[in-house]
Short mmCIF file of N, CA and C in Angstrom, two decimals:
data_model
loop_
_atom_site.label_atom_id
_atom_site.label_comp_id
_atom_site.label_asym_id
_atom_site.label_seq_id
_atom_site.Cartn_x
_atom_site.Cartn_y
_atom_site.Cartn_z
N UNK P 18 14.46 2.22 17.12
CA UNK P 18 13.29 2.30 16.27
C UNK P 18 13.12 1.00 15.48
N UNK P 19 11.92 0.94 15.25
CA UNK P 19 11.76 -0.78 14.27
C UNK P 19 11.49 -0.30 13.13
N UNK P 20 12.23 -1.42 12.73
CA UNK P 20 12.32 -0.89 10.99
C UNK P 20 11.34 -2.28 10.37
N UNK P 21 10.56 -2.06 9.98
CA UNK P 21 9.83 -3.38 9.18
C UNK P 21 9.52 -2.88 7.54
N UNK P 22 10.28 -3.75 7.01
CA UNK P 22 10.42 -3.25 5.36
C UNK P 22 9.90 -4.45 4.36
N UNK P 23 9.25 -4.11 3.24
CA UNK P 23 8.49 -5.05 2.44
C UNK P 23 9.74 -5.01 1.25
N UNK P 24 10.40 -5.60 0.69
CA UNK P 24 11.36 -5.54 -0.55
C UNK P 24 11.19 -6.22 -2.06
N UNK P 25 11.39 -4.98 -2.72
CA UNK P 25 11.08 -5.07 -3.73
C UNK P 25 12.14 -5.78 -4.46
N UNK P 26 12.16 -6.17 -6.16
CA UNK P 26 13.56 -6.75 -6.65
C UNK P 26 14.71 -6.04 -6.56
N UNK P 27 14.10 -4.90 -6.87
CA UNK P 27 15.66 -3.85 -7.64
C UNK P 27 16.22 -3.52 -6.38
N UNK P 28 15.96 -3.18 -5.30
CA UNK P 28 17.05 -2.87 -4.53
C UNK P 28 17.76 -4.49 -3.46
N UNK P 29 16.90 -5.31 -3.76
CA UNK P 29 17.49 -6.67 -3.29
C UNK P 29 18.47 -7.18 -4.32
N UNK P 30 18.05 -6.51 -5.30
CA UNK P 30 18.81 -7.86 -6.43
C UNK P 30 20.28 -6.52 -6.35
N UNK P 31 19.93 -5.54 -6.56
CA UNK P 31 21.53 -4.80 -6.65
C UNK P 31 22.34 -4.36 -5.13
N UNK P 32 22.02 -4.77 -4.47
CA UNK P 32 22.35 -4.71 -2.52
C UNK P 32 22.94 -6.35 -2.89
N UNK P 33 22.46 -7.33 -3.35
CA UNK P 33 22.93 -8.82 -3.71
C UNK P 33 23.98 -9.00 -3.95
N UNK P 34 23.65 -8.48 -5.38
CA UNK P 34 25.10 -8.82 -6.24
C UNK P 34 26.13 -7.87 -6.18
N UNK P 35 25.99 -6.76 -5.11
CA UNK P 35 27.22 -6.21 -4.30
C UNK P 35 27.80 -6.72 -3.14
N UNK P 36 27.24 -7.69 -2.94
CA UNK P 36 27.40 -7.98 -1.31
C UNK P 36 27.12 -7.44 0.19
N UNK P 37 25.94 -6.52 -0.58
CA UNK P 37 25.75 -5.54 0.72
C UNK P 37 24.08 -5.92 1.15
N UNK P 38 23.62 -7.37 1.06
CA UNK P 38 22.49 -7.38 1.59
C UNK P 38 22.81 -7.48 2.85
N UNK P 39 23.66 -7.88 3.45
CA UNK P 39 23.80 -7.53 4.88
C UNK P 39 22.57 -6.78 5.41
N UNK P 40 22.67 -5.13 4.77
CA UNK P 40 23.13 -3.87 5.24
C UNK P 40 20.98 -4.18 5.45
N UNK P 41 20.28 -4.93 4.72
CA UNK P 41 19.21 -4.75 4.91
C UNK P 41 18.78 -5.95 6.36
N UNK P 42 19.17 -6.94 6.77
CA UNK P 42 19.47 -7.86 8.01
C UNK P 42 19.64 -6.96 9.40
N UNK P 43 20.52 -5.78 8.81
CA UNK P 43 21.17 -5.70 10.00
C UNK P 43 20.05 -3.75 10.45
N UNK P 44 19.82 -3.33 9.14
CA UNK P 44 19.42 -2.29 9.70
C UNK P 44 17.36 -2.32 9.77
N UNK P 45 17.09 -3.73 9.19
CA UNK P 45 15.42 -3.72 9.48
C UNK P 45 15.17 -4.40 10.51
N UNK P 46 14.41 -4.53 11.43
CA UNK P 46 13.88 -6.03 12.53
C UNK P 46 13.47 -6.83 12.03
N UNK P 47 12.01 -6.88 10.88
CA UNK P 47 11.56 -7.37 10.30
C UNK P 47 11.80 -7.56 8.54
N UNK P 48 11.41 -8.39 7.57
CA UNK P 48 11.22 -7.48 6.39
C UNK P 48 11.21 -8.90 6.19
N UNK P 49 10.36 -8.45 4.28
CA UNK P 49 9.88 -9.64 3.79
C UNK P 49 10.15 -8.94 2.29
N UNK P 50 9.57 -10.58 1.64
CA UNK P 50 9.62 -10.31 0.12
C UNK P 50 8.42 -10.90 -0.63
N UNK P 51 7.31 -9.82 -0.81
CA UNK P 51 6.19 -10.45 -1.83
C UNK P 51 6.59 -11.92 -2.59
N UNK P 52 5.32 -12.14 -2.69
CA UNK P 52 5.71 -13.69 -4.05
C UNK P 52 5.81 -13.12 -4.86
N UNK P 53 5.56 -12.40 -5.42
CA UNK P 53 5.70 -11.52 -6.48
C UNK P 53 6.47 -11.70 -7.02
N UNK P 54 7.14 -10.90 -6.38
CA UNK P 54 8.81 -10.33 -6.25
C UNK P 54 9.47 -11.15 -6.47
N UNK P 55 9.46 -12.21 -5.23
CA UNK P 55 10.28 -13.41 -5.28
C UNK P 55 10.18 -14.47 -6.77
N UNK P 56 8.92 -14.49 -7.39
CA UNK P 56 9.12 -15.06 -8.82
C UNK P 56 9.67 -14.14 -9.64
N UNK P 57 9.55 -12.98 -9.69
CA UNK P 57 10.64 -12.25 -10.39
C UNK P 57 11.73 -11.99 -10.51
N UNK P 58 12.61 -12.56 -9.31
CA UNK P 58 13.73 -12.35 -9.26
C UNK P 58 13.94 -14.35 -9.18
N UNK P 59 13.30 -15.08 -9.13
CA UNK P 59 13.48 -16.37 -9.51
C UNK P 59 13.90 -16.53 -11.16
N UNK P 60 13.04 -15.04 -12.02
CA UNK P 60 13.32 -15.64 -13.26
C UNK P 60 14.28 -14.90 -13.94
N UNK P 61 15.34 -14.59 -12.95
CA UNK P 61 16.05 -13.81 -13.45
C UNK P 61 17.74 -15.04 -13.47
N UNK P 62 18.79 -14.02 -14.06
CA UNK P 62 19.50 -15.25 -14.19
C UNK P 62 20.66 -16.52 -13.23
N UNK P 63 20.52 -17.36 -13.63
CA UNK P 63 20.89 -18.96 -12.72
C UNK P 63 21.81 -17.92 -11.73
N UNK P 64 23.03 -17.28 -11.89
CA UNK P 64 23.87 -17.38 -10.92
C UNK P 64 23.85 -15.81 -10.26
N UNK P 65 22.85 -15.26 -10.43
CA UNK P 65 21.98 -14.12 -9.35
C UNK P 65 22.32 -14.35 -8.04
N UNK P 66 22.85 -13.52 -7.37
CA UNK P 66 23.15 -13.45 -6.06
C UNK P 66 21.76 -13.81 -5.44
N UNK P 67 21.11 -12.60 -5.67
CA UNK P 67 19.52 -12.71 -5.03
C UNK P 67 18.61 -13.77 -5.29
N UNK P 68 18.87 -14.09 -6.53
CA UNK P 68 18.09 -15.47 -7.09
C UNK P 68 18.48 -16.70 -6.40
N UNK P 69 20.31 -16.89 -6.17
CA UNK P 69 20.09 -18.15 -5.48
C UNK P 69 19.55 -17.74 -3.71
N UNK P 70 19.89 -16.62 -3.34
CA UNK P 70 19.48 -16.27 -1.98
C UNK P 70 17.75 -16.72 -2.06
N UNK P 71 16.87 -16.35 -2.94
CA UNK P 71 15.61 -16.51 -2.66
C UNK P 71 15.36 -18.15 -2.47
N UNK P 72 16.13 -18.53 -4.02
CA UNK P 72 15.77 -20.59 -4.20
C UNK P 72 16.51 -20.92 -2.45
N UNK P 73 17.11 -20.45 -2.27
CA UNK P 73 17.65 -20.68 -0.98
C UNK P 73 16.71 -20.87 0.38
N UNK P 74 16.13 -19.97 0.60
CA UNK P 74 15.07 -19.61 1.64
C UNK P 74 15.91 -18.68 2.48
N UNK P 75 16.65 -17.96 1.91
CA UNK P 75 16.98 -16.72 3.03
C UNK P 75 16.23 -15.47 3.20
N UNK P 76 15.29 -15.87 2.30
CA UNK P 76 14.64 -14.20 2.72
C UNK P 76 13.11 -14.67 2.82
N UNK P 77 12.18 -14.29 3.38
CA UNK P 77 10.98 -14.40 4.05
C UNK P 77 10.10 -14.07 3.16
N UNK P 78 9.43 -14.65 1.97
CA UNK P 78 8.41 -14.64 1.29
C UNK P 78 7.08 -14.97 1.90
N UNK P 79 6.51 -14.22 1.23
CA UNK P 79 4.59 -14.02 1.97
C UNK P 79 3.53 -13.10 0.74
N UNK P 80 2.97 -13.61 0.89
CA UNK P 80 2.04 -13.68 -0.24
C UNK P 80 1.22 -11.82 0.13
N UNK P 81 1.28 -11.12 -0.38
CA UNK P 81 0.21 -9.71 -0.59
C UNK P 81 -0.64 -9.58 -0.83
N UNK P 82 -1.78 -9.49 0.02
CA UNK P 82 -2.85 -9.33 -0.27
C UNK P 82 -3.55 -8.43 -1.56
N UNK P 83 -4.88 -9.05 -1.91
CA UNK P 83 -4.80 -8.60 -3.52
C UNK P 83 -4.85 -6.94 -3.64
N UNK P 84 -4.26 -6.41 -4.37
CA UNK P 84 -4.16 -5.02 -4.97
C UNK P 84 -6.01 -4.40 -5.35
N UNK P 85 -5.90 -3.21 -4.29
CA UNK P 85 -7.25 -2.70 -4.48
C UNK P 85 -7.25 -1.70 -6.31
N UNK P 86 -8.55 -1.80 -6.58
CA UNK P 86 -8.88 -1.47 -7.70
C UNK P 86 -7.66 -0.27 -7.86
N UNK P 87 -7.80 1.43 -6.78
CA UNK P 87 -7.26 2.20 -7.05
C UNK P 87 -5.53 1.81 -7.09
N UNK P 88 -5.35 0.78 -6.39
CA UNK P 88 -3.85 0.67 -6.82
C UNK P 88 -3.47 0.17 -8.26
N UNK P 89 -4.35 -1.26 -8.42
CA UNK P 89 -4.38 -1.42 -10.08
C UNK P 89 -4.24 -0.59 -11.09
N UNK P 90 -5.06 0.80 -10.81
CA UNK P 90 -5.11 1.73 -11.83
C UNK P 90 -3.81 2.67 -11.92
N UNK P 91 -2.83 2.27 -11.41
CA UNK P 91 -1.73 2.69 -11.64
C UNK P 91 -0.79 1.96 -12.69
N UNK P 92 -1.04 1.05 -13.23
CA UNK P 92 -0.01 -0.29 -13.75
C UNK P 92 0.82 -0.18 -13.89
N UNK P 93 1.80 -0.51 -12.38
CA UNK P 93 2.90 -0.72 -11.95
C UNK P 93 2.77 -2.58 -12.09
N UNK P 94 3.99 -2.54 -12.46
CA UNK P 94 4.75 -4.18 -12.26
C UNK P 94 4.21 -5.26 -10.90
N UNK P 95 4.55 -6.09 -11.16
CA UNK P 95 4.05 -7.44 -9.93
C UNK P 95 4.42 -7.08 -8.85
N UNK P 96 5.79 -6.97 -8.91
CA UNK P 96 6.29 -6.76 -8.22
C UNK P 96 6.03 -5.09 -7.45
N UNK P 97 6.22 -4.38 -7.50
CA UNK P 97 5.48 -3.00 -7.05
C UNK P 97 4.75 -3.03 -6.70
N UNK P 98 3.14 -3.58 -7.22
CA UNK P 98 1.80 -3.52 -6.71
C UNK P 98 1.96 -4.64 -5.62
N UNK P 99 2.70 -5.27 -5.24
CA UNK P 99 2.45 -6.21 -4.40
C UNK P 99 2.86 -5.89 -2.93
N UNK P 100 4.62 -5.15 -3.33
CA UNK P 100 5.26 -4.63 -2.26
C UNK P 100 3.82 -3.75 -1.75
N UNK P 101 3.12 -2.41 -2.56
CA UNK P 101 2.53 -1.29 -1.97
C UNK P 101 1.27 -1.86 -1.46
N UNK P 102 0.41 -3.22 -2.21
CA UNK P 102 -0.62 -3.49 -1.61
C UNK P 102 -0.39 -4.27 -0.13
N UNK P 103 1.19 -5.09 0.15
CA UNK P 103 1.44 -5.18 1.52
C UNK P 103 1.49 -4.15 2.38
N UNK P 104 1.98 -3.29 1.92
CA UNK P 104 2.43 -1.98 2.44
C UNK P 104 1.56 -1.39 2.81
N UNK P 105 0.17 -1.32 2.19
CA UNK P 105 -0.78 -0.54 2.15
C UNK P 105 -1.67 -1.61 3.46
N UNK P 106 -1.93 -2.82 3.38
CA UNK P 106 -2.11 -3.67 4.88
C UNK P 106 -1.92 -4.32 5.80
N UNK P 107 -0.34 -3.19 5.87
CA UNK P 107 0.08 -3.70 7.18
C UNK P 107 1.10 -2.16 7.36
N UNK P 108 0.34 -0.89 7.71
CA UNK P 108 0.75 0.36 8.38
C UNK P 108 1.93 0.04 9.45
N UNK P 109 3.05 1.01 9.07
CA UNK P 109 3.82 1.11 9.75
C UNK P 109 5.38 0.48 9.22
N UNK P 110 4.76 -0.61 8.24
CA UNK P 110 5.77 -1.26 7.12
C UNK P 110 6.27 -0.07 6.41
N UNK P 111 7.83 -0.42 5.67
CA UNK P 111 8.29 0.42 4.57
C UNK P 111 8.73 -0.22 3.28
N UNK P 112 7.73 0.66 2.62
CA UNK P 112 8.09 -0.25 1.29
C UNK P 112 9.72 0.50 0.49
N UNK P 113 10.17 -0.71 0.43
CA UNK P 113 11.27 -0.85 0.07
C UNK P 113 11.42 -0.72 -1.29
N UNK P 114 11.89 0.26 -2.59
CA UNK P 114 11.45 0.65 -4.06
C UNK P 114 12.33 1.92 -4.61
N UNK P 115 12.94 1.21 -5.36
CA UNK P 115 13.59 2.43 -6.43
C UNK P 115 13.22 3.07 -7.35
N UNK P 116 11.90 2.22 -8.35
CA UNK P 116 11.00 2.77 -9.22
C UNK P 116 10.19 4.22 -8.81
N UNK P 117 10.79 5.59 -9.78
CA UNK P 117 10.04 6.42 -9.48
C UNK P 117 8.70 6.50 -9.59
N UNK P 118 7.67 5.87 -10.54
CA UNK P 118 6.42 5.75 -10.67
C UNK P 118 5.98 5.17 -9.36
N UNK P 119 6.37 3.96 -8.81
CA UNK P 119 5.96 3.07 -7.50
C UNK P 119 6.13 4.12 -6.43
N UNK P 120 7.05 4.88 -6.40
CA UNK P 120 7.65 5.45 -5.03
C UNK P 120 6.51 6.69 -5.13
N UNK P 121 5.87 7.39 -6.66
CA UNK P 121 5.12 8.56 -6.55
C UNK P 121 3.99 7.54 -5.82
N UNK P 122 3.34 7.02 -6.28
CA UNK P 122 2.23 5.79 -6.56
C UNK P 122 2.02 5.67 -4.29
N UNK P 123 2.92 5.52 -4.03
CA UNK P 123 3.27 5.13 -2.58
C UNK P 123 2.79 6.16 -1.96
N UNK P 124 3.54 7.57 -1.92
CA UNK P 124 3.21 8.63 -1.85
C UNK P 124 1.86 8.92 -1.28
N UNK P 125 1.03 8.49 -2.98
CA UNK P 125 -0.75 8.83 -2.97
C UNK P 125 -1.20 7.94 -1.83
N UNK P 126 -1.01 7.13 -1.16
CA UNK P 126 -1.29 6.52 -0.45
C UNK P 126 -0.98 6.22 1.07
N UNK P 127 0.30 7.20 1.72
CA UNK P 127 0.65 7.85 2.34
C UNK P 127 1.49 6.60 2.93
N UNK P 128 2.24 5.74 1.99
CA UNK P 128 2.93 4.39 2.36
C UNK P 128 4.52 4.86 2.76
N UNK P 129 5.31 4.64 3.87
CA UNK P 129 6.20 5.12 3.73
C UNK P 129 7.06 4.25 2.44
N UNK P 130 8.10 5.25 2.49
CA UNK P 130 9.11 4.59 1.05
C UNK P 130 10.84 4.88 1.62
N UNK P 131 11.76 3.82 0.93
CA UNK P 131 13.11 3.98 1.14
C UNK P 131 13.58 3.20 -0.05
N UNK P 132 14.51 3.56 -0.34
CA UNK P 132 15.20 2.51 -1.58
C UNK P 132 16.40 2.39 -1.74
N UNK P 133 17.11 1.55 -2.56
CA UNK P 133 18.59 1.28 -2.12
C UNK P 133 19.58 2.87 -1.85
N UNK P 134 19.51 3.87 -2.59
CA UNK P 134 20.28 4.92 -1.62
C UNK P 134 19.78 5.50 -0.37
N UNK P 135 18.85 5.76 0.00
CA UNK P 135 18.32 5.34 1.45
C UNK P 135 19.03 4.45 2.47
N UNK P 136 18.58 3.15 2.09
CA UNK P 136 19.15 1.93 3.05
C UNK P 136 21.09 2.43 3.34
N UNK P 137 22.05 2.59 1.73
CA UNK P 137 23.03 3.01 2.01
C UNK P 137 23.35 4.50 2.89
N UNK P 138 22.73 5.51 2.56
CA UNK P 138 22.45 6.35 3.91
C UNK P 138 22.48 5.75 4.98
N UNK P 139 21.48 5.20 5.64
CA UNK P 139 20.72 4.56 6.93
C UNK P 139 21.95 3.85 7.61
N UNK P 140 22.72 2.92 6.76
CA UNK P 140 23.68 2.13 7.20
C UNK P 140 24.87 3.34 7.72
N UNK P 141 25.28 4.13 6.49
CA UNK P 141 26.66 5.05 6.60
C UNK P 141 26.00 5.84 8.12
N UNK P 142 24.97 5.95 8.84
CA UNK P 142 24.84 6.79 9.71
C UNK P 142 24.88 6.02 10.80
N UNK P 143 24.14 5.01 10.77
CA UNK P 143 24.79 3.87 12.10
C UNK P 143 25.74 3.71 11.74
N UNK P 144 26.69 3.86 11.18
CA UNK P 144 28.21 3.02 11.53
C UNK P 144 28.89 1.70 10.74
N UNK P 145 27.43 0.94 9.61
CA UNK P 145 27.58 -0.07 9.50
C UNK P 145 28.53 0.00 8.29
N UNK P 146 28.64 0.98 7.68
CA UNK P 146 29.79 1.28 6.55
C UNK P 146 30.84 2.07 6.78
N UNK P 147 31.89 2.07 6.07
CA UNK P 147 32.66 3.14 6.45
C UNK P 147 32.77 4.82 5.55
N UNK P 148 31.76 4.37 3.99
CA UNK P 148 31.74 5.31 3.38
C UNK P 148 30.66 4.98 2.34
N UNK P 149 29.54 6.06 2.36
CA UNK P 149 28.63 5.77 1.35
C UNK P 149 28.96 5.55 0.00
N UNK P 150 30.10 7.01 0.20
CA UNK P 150 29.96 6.87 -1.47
C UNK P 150 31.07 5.93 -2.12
N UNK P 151 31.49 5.23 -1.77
CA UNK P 151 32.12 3.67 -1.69
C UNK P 151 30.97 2.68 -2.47
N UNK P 152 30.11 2.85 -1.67
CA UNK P 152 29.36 1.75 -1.74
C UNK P 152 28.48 2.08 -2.59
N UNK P 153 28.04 3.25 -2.91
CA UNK P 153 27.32 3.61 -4.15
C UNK P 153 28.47 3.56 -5.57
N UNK P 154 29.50 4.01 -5.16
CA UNK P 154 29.96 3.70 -6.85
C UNK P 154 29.82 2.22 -6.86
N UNK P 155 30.43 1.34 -5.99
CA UNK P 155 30.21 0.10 -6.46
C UNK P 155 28.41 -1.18 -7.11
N UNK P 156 27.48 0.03 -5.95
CA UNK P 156 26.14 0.21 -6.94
C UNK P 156 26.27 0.28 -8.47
N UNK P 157 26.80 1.64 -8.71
CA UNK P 157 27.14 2.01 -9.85
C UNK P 157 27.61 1.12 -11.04
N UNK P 158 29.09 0.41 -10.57
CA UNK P 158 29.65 -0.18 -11.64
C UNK P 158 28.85 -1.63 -11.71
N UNK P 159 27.92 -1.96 -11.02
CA UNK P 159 26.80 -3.07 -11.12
C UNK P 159 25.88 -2.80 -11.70
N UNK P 160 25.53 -1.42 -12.41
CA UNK P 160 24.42 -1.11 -13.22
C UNK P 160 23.11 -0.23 -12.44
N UNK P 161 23.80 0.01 -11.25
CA UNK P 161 22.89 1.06 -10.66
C UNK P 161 22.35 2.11 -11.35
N UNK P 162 21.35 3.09 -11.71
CA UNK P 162 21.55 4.08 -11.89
C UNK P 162 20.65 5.18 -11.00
N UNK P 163 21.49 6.04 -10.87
CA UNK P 163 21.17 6.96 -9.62
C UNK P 163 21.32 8.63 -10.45
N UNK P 164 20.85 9.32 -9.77
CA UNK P 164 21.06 10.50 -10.81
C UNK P 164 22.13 11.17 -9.71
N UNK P 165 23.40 11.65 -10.33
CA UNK P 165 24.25 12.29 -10.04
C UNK P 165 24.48 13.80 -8.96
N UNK P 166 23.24 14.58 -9.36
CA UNK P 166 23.04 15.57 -8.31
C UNK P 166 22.01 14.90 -7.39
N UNK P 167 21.81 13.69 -7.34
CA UNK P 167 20.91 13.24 -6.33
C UNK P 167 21.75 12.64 -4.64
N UNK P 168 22.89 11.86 -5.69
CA UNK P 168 24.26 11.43 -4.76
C UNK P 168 24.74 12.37 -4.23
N UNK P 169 25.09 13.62 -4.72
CA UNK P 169 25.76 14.58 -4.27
C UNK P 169 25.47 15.03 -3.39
N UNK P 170 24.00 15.00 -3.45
CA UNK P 170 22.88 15.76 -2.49
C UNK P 170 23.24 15.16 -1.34
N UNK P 171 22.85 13.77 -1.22
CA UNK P 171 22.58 12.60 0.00
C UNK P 171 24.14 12.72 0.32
N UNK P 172 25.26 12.96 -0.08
CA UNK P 172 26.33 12.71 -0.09
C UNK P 172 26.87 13.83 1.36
N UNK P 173 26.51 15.23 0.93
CA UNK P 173 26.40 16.16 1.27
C UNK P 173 25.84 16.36 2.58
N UNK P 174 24.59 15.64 2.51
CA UNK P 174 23.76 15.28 3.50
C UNK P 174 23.91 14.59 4.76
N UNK P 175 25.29 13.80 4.86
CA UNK P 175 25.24 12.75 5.55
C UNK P 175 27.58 13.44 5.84
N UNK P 176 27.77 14.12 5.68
CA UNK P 176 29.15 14.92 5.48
C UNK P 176 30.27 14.24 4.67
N UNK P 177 29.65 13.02 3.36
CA UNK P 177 31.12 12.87 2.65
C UNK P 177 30.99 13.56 1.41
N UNK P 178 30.48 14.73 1.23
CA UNK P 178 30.96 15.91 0.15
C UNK P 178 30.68 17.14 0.59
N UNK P 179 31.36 18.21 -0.08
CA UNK P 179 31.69 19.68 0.33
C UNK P 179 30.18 20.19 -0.47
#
């Protein structure tokens, strides 16, 4: 299946500074990163995993076409409206987003959505990890926050909890 994903900061910048952007290389064909985005996580700080990855040119920036009125009227961040207004013209993309407002927002618009516990799912089921919930605590002690019966759930879901 092709995976073509638009990425937002928060799950690039904390997949980064775990060392698990891999996990987005290896499990999308395609994927990009709004300008948006990419100045937002430019102004974030000097020794940012993701920040030097972007000043770098490792990840594929492209500009989003402008945000229609009804998306505006949501006021979501640069970054958000940019991922969903790509998302929104070019069907078949997944916008990539941890923000619950963005991800309802997506929804109304029938955009698919995945976000960093997703992607760690996606990986633990191909094979590319050896344990989700590994890799989510270490989310965790990076400042993730995930809601607890949500992990359990996905955890459950995928057979590493009872």
């Amino acid at each position: 299946m092709v995976e073509r994903w638009i990425l937002n900061a928060s799950p690039l910048i904390v997949l980064a500074n775990t060392g698990y952007e891999g996990l987005i290389r290896q499990l999308a064909s395609e994927f990009v990163v709004p300008h948006a985005v990419a100045l937002e996580i430019l102004a974030g700080p000097v020794d940012d995993r993701a920040r030097l990855q972007i000043a770098g040119g490792e990840w594929p920036v492209d500009e989003a076409p402008r945000a229609s009125e009804e998306l505006q009227t949501w006021d979501l961040g640069a970054g958000e409206t940019a991922v969903l207004s790509y998302a929104i013209a070019h069907p078949g993309w997944t916008a990539i987003l941890d923000d619950g407002a963005a991800r309802r927002c997506a929804r109304t618009f029938s955009v698919q959505v995945k976000g960093s516990l997703g992607i760690v799912l996606m990986a633990k089921k191909q094979g590319l990890i050896d344990s989700a919930a590994s890799v989510l605590e270490t989310l965790r002690q990076r400042g993730f926050r995930l809601d607890e019966k949500l992990i359990s759930a996905a955890l459950k879901e995928i057979g590493e909890a009872d």
